[in-house]
Coordinates of C-alpha atoms in Angstrom, one line a residue:
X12 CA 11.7 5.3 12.9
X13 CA 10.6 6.3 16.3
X14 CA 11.6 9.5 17.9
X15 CA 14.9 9.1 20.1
X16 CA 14.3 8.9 24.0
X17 CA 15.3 11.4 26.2
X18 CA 16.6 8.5 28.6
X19 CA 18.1 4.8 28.9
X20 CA 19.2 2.3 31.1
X21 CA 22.4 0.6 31.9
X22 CA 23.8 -2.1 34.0
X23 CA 26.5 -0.8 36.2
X24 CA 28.8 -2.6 39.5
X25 CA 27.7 -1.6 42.8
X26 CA 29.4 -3.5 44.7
X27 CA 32.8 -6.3 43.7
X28 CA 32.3 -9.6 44.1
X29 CA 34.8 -10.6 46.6
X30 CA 33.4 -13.9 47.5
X31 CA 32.7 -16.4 44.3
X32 CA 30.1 -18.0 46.7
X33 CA 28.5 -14.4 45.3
X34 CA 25.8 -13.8 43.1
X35 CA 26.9 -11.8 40.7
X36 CA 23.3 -10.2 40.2
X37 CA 23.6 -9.3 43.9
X38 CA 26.8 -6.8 42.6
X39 CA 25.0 -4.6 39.8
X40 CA 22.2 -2.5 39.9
X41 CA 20.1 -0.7 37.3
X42 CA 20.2 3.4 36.3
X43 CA 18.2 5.7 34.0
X44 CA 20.8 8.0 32.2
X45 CA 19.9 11.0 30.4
X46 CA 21.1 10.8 26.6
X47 CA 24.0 12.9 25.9
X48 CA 24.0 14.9 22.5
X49 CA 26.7 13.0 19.8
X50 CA 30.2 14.4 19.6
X51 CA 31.2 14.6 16.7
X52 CA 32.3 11.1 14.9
X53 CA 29.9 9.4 17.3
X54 CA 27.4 7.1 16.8
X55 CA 24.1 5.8 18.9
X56 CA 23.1 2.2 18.8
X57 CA 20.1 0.6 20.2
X58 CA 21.1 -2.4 21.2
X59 CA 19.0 -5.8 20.2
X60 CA 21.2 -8.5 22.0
X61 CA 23.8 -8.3 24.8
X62 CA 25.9 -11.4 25.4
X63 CA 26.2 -13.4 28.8
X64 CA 29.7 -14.9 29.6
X65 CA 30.9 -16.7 32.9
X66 CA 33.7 -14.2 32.7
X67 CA 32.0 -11.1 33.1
X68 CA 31.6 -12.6 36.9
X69 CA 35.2 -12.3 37.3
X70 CA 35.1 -9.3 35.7
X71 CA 33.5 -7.7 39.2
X72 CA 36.1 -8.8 41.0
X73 CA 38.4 -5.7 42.8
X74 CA 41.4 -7.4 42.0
X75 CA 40.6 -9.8 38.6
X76 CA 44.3 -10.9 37.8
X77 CA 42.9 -11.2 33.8
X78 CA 44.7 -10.2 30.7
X79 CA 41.4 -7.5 30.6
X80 CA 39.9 -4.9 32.6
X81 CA 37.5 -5.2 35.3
X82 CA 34.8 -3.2 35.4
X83 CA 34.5 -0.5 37.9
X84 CA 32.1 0.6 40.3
X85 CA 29.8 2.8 39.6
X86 CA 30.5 2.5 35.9
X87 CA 28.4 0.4 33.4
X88 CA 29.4 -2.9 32.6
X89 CA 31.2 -3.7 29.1
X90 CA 30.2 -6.8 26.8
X91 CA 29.9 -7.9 23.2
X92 CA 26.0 -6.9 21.8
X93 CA 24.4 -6.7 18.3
X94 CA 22.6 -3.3 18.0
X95 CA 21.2 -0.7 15.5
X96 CA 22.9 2.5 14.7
X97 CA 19.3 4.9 15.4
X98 CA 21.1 8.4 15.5
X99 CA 25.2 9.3 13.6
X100 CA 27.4 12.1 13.8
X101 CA 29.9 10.1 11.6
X102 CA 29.6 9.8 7.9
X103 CA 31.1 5.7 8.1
X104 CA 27.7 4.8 9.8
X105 CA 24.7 5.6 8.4
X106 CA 21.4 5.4 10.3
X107 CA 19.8 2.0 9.7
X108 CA 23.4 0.0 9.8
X109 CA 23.4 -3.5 11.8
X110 CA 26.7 -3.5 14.6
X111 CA 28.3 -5.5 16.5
X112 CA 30.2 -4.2 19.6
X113 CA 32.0 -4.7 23.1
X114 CA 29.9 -1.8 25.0
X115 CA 27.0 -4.0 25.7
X116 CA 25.0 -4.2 29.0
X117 CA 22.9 -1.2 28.0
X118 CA 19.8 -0.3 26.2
X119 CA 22.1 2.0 23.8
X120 CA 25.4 2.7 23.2
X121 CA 27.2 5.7 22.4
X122 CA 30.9 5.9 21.3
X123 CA 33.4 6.9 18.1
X124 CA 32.2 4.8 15.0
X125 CA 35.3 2.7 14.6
X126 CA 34.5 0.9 18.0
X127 CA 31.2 -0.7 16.0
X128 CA 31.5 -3.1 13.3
X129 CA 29.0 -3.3 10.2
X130 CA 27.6 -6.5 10.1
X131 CA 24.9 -8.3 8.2
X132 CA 21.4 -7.8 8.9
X133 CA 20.7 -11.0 9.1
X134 CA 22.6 -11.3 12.4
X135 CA 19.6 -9.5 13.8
X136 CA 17.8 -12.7 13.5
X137 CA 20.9 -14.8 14.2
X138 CA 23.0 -12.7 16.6
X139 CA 24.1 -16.3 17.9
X140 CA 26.8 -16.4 14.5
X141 CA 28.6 -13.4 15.9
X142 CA 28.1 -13.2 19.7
X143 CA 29.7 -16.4 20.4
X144 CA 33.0 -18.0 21.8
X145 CA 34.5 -19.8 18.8
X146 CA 37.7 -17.4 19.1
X147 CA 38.8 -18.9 22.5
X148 CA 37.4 -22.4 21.4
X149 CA 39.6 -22.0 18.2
X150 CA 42.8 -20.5 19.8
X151 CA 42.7 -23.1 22.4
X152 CA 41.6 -26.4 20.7
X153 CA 44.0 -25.3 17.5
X154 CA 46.9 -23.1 18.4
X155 CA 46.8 -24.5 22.0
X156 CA 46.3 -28.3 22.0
X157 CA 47.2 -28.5 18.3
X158 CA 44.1 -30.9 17.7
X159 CA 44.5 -33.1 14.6
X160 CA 43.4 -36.3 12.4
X161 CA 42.9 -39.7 14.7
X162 CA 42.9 -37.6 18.1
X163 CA 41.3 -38.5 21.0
X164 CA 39.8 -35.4 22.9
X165 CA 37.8 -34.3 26.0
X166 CA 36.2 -31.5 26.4
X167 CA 34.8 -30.2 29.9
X168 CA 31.9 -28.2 29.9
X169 CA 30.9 -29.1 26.7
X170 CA 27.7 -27.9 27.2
X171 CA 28.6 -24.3 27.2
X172 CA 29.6 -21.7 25.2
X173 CA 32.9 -22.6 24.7
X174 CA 33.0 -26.2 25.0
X175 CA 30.1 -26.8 22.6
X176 CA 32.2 -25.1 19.8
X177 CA 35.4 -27.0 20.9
X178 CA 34.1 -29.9 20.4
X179 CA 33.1 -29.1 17.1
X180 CA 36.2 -27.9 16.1
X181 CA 38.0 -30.8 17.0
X182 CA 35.5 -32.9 14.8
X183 CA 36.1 -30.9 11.9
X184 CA 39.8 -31.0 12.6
X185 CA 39.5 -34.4 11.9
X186 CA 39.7 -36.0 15.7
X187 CA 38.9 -39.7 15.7
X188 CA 37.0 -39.7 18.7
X189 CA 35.3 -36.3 21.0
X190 CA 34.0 -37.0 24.6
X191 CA 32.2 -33.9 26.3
X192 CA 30.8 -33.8 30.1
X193 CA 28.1 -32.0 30.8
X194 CA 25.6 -31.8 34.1
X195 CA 22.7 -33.2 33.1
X196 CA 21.7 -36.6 30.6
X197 CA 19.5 -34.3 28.9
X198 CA 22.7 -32.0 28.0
X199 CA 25.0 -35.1 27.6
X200 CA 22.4 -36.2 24.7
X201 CA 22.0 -32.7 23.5
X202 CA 25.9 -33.2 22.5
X203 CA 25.6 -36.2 20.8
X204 CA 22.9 -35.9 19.2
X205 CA 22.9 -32.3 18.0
X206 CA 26.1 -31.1 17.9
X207 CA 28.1 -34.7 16.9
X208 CA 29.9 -35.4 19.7
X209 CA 30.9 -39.1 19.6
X210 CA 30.4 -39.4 23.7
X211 CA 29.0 -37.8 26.7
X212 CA 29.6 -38.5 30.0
X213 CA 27.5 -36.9 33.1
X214 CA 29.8 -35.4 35.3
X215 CA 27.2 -35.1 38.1
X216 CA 27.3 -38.9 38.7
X217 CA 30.8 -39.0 39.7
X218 CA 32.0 -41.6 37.6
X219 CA 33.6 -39.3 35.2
X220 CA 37.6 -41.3 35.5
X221 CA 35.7 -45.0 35.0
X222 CA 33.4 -43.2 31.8
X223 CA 36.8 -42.3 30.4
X224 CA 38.7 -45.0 30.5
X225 CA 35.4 -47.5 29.0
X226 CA 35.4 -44.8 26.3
X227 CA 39.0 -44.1 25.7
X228 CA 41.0 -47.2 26.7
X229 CA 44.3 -45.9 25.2
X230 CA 44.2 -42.7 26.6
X231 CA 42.8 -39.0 25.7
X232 CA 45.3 -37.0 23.4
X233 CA 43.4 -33.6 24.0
X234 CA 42.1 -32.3 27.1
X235 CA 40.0 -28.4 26.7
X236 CA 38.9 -27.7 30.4
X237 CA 36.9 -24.6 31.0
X238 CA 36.1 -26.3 34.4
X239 CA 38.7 -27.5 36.5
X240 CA 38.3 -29.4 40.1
X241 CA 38.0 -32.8 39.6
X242 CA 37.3 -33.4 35.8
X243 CA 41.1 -32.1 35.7
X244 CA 42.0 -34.5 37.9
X245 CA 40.2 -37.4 36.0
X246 CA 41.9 -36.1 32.9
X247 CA 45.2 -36.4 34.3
X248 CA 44.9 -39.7 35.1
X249 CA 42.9 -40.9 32.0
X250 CA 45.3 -39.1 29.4
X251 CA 47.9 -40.5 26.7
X252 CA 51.2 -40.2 26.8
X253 CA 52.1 -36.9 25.5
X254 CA 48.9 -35.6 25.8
X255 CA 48.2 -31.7 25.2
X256 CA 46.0 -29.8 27.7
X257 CA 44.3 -27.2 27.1
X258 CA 43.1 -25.0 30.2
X259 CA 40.5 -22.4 29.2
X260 CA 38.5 -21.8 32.5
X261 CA 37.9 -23.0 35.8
X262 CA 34.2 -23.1 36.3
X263 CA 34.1 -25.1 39.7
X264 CA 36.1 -22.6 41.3
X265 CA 34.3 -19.6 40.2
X266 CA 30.6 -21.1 41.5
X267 CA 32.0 -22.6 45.3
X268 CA 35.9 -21.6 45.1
X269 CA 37.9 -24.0 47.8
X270 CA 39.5 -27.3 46.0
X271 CA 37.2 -26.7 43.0
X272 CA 39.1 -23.9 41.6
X273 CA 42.5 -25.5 43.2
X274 CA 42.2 -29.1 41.5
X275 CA 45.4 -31.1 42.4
X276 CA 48.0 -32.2 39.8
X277 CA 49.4 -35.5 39.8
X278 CA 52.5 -34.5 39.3
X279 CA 54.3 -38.0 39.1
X280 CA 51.8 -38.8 36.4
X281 CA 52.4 -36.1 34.6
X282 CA 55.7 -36.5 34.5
X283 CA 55.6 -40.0 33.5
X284 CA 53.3 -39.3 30.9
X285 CA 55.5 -36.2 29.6
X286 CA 51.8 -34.4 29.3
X287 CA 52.2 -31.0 27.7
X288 CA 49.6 -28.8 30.0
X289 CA 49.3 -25.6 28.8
X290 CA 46.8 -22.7 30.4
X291 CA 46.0 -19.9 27.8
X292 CA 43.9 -16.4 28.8
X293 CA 41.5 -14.6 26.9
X294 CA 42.6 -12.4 25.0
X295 CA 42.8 -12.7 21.6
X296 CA 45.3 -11.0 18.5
X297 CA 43.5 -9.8 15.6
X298 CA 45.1 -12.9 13.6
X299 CA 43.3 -15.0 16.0
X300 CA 40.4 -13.5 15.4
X301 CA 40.7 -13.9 11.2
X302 CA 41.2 -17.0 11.5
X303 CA 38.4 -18.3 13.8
X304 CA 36.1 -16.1 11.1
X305 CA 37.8 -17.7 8.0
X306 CA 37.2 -21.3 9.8
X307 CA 34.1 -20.9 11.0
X308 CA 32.0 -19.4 7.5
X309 CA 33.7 -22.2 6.2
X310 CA 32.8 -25.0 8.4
X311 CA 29.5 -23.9 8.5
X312 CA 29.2 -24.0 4.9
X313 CA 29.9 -27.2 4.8
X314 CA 27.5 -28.3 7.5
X315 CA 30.2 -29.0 10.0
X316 CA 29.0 -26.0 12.4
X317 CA 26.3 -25.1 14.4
X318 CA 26.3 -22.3 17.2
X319 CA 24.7 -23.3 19.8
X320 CA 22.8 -20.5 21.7
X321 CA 20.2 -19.8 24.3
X322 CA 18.2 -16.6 24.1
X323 CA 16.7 -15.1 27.0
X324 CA 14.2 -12.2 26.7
X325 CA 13.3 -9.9 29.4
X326 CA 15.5 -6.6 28.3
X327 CA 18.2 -5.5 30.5
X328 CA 16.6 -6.4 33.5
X329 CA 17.0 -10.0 32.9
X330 CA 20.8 -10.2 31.8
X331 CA 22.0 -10.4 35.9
X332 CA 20.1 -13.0 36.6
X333 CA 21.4 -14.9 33.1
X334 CA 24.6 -14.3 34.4
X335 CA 23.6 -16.6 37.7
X336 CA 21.9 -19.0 35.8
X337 CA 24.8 -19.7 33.7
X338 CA 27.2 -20.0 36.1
X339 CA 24.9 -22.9 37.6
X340 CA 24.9 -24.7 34.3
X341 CA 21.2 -24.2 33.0
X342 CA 22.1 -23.1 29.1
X343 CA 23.3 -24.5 26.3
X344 CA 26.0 -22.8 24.1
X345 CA 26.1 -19.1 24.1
X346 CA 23.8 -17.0 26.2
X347 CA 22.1 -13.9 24.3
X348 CA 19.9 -11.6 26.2
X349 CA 17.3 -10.1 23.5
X350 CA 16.8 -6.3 24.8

């Protein structure tokens, strides 16, 4: 193993982002630190992979009004990353163990061992089975919007990496019919024909209320939005009686803001339709998180689950500009930086 540097980089906030016109690349900057000896109990992990969320853009924000904390300026940005554990002053992590962790955005991480998790080797070569968003797909599409056999359900932003394991969810939840929107054809195929969605609509063509009702002439049961502006409003007025909504972001508003991120509720129709719309932050209880885990081993097992994932190389000087990139729509699935 090679000898430990005497320095390391991190991604810190140099500015909040106070307009969501902003770049958030445009916020952070990057510093050399000097490594710090271990305190006792401590472990250092060179990371492999930090993750990329839409989020973490929120997340530099002076005043973030989320369930979490923001990050702070001057202060190195926090994220979930797969890493190495290359130096221990804790006898529960050896040298050579495979972590997972939320103190990402940083060549290596330092902290008390029980703030890393063992996980499999392996998930250095697929980092995508743990640094992924099925525990706010999950929460949402199941506890949320209580998906079930013969449903109906439209996902928003299906092409990301929440809505791309949504929709799967609801598939193996036994939904009759999944429809997901994405900005490109080339992403509405991707979801048909890789990940099993039964639909795809291109919200870009502005058709996305017509689409529906061709597709769904009855009605959609679910709606899971982690976009907002107007494919809320479509869903409003292409949804069942008694539908359940599900409201996990608000993408439009967090690239231009204005209507985007205020869509406008029918409120008549909802009434009529006695829709059950339902907003739920992310933040997640540790029996959430079992039984996302339980779910997904098993649904992948059996074929029914696939995590989708783009990997973007460069190191840490690359994971800003992933950040833009994903807020203007160019991944699929969950966004890995490879350090």
């Amino acid at each position: 193993m090679s000898a430990i540097e005497t320095t390391t980089r991190e991604t810190v906030l140099h500015r909040h982002r106070g307009d969501l016109g902003t770049s958030p690349s445009s916020c952070t900057t990057t510093r050399t630190t000097v490594v710090r000896p271990l305190d006792d109990g401590e472990v250092r992990v060179r990371n492999s992979f930090v993750q990329v969320t839409a989020v973490m853009a929120d997340l530099m924000a002076e005043n973030t009004g989320l369930p979490m904390p923001g990050y702070l300026l001057g202060a190195p940005l926090w994220g979930g990353a797969i890493g190495t554990v290359i130096e221990t002053a804790s006898t529960a992590l050896p040298v050579g163990t495979v972590v997972s962790h939320m103190s990402g955005w940083r060549e290596e991480s330092v902290g008390l061992s029980e703030t890393f998790w063992p996980v499999s080797e392996s998930m250095v070569r697929h980092p995508e089975q743990v640094l992924n968003q099925g525990v706010t797909a999950y929460h949402g599409m199941v506890d949320i919007a209580r998906v079930g056999l013969g449903d109906v359900v439209f996902v928003t932003g299906a092409a990301g990496g929440v809505g791309s394991l949504a929709g799967q969810i609801a598939k193996a939840r036994g939904a009759a019919q999944v429809i997901g929107s994405a900005g490109t054809d080339e992403k509405a195929e991707y979801l048909v024909e890789e990940l099993g969605f039964d639909a795809a609509v291109n919200y870009r063509r502005g058709d996305v209320l017509d689409r529906l009702r061709d597709l769904a002439p009855d009605g959609i049961d679910v709606l899971f939005d982690t976009v907002g502006g107007s494919q809320f409003e479509d869903a409003v007025q292409a949804a069942a009686p008694r539908a359940r909504m599900a409201l996990c972001g608000a993408l439009a508003g967090q690239v231009t803001g204005g209507h985007a991120g205020h869509p406008h509720l029918d409120l008549m129709t909802a009434i009529v339709k006695e829709l059950e719309i339902r907003p739920f932050s992310t933040g997640h209880t540790p029996d959430q998180l079992q039984a996302w885990h339980e779910h997904a081993a098993q649904w992948h097992g059996e074929g029914l689950l696939v995590f989708p994932h783009t990997i973007v190389p460069g190191g840490l000087d690359a994971a800003p500009g992933a950040l833009d990139d994903l807020l203007r729509g160019a991944f699929r699935g969950a966004v890995l930086v490879q350090l």
